[in-house]
PDB file of C-alpha atoms in Angstrom:
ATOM      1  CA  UNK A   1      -2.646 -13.478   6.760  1.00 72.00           C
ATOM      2  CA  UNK A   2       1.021 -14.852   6.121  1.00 88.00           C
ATOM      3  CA  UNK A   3       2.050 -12.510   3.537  1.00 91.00           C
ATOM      4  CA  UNK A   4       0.753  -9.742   6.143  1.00 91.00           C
ATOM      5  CA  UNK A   5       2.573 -11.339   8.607  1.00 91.00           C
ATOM      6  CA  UNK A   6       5.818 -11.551   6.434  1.00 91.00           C
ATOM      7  CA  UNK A   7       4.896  -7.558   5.423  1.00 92.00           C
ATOM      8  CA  UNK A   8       5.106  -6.624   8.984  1.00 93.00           C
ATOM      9  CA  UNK A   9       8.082  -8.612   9.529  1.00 91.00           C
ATOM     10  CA  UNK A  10       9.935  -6.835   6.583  1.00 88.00           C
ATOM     11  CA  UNK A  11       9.419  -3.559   8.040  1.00 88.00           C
ATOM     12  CA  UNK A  12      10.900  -4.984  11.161  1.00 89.00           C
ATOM     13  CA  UNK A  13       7.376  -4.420  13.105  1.00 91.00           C
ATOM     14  CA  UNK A  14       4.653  -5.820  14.712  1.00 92.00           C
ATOM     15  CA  UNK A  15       1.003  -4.686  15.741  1.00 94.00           C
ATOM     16  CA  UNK A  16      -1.835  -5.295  18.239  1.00 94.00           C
ATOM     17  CA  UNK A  17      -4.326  -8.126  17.264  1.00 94.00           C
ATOM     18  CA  UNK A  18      -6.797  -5.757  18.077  1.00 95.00           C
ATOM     19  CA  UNK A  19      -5.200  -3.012  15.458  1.00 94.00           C
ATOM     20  CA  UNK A  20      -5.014  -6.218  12.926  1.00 92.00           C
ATOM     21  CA  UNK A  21      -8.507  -7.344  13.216  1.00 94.00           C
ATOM     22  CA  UNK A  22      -9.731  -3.456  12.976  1.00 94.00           C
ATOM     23  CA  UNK A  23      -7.661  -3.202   9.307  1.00 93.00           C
ATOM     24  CA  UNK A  24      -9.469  -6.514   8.312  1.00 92.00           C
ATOM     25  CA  UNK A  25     -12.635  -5.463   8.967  1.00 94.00           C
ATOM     26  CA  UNK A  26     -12.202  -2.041   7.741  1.00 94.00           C
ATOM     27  CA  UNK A  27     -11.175  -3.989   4.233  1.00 93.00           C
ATOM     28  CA  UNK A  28     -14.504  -6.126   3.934  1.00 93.00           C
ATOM     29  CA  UNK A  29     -16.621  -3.257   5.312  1.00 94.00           C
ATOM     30  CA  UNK A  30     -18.079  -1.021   2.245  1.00 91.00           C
ATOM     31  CA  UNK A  31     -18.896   1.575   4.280  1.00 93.00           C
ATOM     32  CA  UNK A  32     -14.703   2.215   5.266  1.00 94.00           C
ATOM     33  CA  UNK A  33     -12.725   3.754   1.968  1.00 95.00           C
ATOM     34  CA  UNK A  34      -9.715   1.591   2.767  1.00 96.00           C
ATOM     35  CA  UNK A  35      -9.855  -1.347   0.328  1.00 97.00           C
ATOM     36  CA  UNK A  36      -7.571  -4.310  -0.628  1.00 96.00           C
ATOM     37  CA  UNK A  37      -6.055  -5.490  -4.153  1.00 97.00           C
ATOM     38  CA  UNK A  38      -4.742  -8.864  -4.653  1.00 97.00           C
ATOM     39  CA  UNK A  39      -1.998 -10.628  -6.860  1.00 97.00           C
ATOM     40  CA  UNK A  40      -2.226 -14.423  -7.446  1.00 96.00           C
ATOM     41  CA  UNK A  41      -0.205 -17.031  -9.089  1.00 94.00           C
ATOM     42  CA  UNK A  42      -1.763 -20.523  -9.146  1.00 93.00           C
ATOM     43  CA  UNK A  43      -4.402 -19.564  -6.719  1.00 93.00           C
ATOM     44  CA  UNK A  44      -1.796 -18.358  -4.095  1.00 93.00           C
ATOM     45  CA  UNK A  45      -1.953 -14.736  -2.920  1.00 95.00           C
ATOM     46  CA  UNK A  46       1.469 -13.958  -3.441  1.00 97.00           C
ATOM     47  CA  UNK A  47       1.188 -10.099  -3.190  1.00 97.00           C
ATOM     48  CA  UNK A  48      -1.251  -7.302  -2.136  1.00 97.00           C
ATOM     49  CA  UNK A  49      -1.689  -3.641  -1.685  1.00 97.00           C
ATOM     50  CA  UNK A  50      -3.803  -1.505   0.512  1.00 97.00           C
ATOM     51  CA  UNK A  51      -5.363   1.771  -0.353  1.00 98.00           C
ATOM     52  CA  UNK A  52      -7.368   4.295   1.482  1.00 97.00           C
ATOM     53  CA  UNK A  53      -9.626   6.901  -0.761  1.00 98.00           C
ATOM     54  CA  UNK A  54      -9.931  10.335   1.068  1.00 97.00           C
ATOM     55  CA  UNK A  55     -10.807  13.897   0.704  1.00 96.00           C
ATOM     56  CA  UNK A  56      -8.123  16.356   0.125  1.00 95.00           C
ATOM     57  CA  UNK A  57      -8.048  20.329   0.661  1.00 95.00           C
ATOM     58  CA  UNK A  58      -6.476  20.880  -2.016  1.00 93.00           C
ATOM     59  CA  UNK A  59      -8.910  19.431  -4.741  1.00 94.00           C
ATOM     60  CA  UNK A  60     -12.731  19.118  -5.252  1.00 96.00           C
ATOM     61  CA  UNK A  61     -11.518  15.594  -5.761  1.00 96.00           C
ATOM     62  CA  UNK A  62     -10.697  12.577  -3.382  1.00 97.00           C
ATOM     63  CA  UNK A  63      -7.278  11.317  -3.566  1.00 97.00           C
ATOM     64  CA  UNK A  64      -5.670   7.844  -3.085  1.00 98.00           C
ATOM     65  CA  UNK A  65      -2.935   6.673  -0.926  1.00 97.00           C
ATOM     66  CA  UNK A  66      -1.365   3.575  -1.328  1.00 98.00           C
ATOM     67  CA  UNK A  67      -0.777   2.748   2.097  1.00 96.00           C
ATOM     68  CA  UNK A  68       0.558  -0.829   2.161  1.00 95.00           C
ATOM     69  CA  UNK A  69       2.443  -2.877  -0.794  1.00 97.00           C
ATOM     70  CA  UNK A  70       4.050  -6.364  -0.394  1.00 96.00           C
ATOM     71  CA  UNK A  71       4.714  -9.002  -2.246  1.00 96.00           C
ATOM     72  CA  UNK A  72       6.031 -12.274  -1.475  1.00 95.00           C
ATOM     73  CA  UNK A  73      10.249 -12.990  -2.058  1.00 92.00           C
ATOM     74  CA  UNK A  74      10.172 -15.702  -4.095  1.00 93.00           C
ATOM     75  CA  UNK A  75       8.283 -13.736  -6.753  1.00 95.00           C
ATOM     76  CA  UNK A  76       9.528 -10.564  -6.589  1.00 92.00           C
ATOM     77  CA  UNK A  77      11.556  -8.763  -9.972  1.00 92.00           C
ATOM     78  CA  UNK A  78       8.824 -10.322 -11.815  1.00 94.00           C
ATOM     79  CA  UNK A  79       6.750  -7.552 -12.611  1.00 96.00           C
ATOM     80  CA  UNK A  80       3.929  -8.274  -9.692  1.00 97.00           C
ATOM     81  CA  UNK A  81       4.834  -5.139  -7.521  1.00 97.00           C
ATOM     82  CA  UNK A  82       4.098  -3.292 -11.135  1.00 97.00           C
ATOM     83  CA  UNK A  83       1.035  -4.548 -11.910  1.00 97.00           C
ATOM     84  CA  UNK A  84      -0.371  -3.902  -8.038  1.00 98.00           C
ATOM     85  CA  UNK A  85       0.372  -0.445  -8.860  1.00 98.00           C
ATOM     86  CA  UNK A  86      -1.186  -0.235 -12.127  1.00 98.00           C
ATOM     87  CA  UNK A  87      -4.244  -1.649 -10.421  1.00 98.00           C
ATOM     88  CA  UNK A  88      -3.968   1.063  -8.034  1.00 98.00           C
ATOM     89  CA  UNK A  89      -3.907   3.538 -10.687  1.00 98.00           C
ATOM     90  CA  UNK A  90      -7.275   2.100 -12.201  1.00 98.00           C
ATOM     91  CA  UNK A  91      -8.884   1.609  -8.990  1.00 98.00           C
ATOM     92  CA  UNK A  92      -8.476   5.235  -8.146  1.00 98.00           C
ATOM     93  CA  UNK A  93      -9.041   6.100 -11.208  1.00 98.00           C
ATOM     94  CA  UNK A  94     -12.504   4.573 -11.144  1.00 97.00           C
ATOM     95  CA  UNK A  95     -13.240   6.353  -7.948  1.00 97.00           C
ATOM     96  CA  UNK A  96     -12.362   9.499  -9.013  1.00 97.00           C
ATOM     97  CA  UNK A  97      -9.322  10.124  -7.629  1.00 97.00           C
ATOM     98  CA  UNK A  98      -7.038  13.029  -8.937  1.00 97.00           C
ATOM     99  CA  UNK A  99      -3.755  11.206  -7.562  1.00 97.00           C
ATOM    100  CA  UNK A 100      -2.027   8.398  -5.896  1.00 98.00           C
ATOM    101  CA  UNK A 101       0.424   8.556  -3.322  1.00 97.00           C
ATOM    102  CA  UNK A 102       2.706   6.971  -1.453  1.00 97.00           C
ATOM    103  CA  UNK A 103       5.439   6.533   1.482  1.00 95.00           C
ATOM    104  CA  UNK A 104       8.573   4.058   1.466  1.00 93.00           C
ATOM    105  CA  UNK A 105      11.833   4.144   3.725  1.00 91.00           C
ATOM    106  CA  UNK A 106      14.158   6.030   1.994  1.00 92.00           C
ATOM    107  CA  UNK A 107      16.441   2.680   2.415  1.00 92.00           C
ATOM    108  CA  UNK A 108      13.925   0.810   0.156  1.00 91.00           C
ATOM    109  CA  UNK A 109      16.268   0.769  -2.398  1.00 93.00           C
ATOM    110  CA  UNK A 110      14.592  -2.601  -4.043  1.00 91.00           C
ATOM    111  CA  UNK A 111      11.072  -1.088  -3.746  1.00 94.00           C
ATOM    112  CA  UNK A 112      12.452   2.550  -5.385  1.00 95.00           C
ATOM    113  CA  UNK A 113      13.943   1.262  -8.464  1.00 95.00           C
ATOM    114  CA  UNK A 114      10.237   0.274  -9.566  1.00 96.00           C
ATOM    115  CA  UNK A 115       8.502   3.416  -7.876  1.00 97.00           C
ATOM    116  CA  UNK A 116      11.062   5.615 -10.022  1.00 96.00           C
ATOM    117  CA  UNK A 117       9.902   4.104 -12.856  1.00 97.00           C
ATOM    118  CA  UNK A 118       6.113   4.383 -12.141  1.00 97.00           C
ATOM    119  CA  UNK A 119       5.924   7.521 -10.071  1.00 97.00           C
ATOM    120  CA  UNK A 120       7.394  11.189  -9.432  1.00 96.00           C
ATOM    121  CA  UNK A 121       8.996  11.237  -6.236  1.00 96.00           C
ATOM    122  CA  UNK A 122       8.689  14.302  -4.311  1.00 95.00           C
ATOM    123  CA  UNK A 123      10.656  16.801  -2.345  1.00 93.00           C
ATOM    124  CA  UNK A 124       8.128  16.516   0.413  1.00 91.00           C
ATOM    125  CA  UNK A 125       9.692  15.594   3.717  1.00 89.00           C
ATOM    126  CA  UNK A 126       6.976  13.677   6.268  1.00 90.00           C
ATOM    127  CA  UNK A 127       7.041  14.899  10.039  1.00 92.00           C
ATOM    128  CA  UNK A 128       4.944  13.053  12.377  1.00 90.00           C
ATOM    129  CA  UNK A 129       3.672  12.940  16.199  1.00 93.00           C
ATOM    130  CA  UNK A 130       2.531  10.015  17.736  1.00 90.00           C
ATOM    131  CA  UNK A 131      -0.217   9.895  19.623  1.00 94.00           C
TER     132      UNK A 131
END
């Protein structure tokens, strides 16, 4: 819960405790596609990711989008952020997934340098309505 904290804190955030006990639910509950991957280092969680299987119109195939990915300062530049992501890949790769996607600020500049080297990044453009 304190590297989720310290995620939400990064993106200069905060939710409801009823929104937060919803995702952790949703994570343990195998009948939700939204599932969690871990990163340890001596038995300390020092980085995870969050990923969410769904349908897509555009495929016969589900699709996978990386929704959250932290990991803790004092380890970061040491590869972990790479290796969540290369879990991802598996992971949706197991499932059947025919891609994996995902969102960062464009001021992310830390966070891009890896995704450039793991990803294509997009000319899509995100517009969106609360509600």
């Amino acid at each position: 819960m304190i590297l989720w904290q310290d995620y939400l804190t990064f993106y200069e955030t905060s939710l409801p405790m009823s929104t937060i006990d919803t995702t952790w639910r949703n994570l343990i509950n195998n009948d939700v596609a939204t599932y969690g991957i871990g990163a340890w280092k001596d038995d300390i969680l020092v980085g995870f990711t969050h990923v969410v299987i769904h349908l897509t119109t555009w495929s016969s195939t589900a699709c996978c989008y990386l929704q959250d990915l932290y990991v803790n300062e004092s380890v970061r530049g040491k590869g972990i952020g790479r290796v969540l992501i290369e879990a991802v890949y598996n992971f949706a790769d197991e499932k059947g997934c025919n891609h994996v996607y995902w969102k960062t600020q464009e001021s992310n500049a830390d966070a891009r340098q890896l995704y450039d080297k793991v990803a294509s990044l997009t000319d899509m453009v995100q517009y969106r309505k609360n509600l």
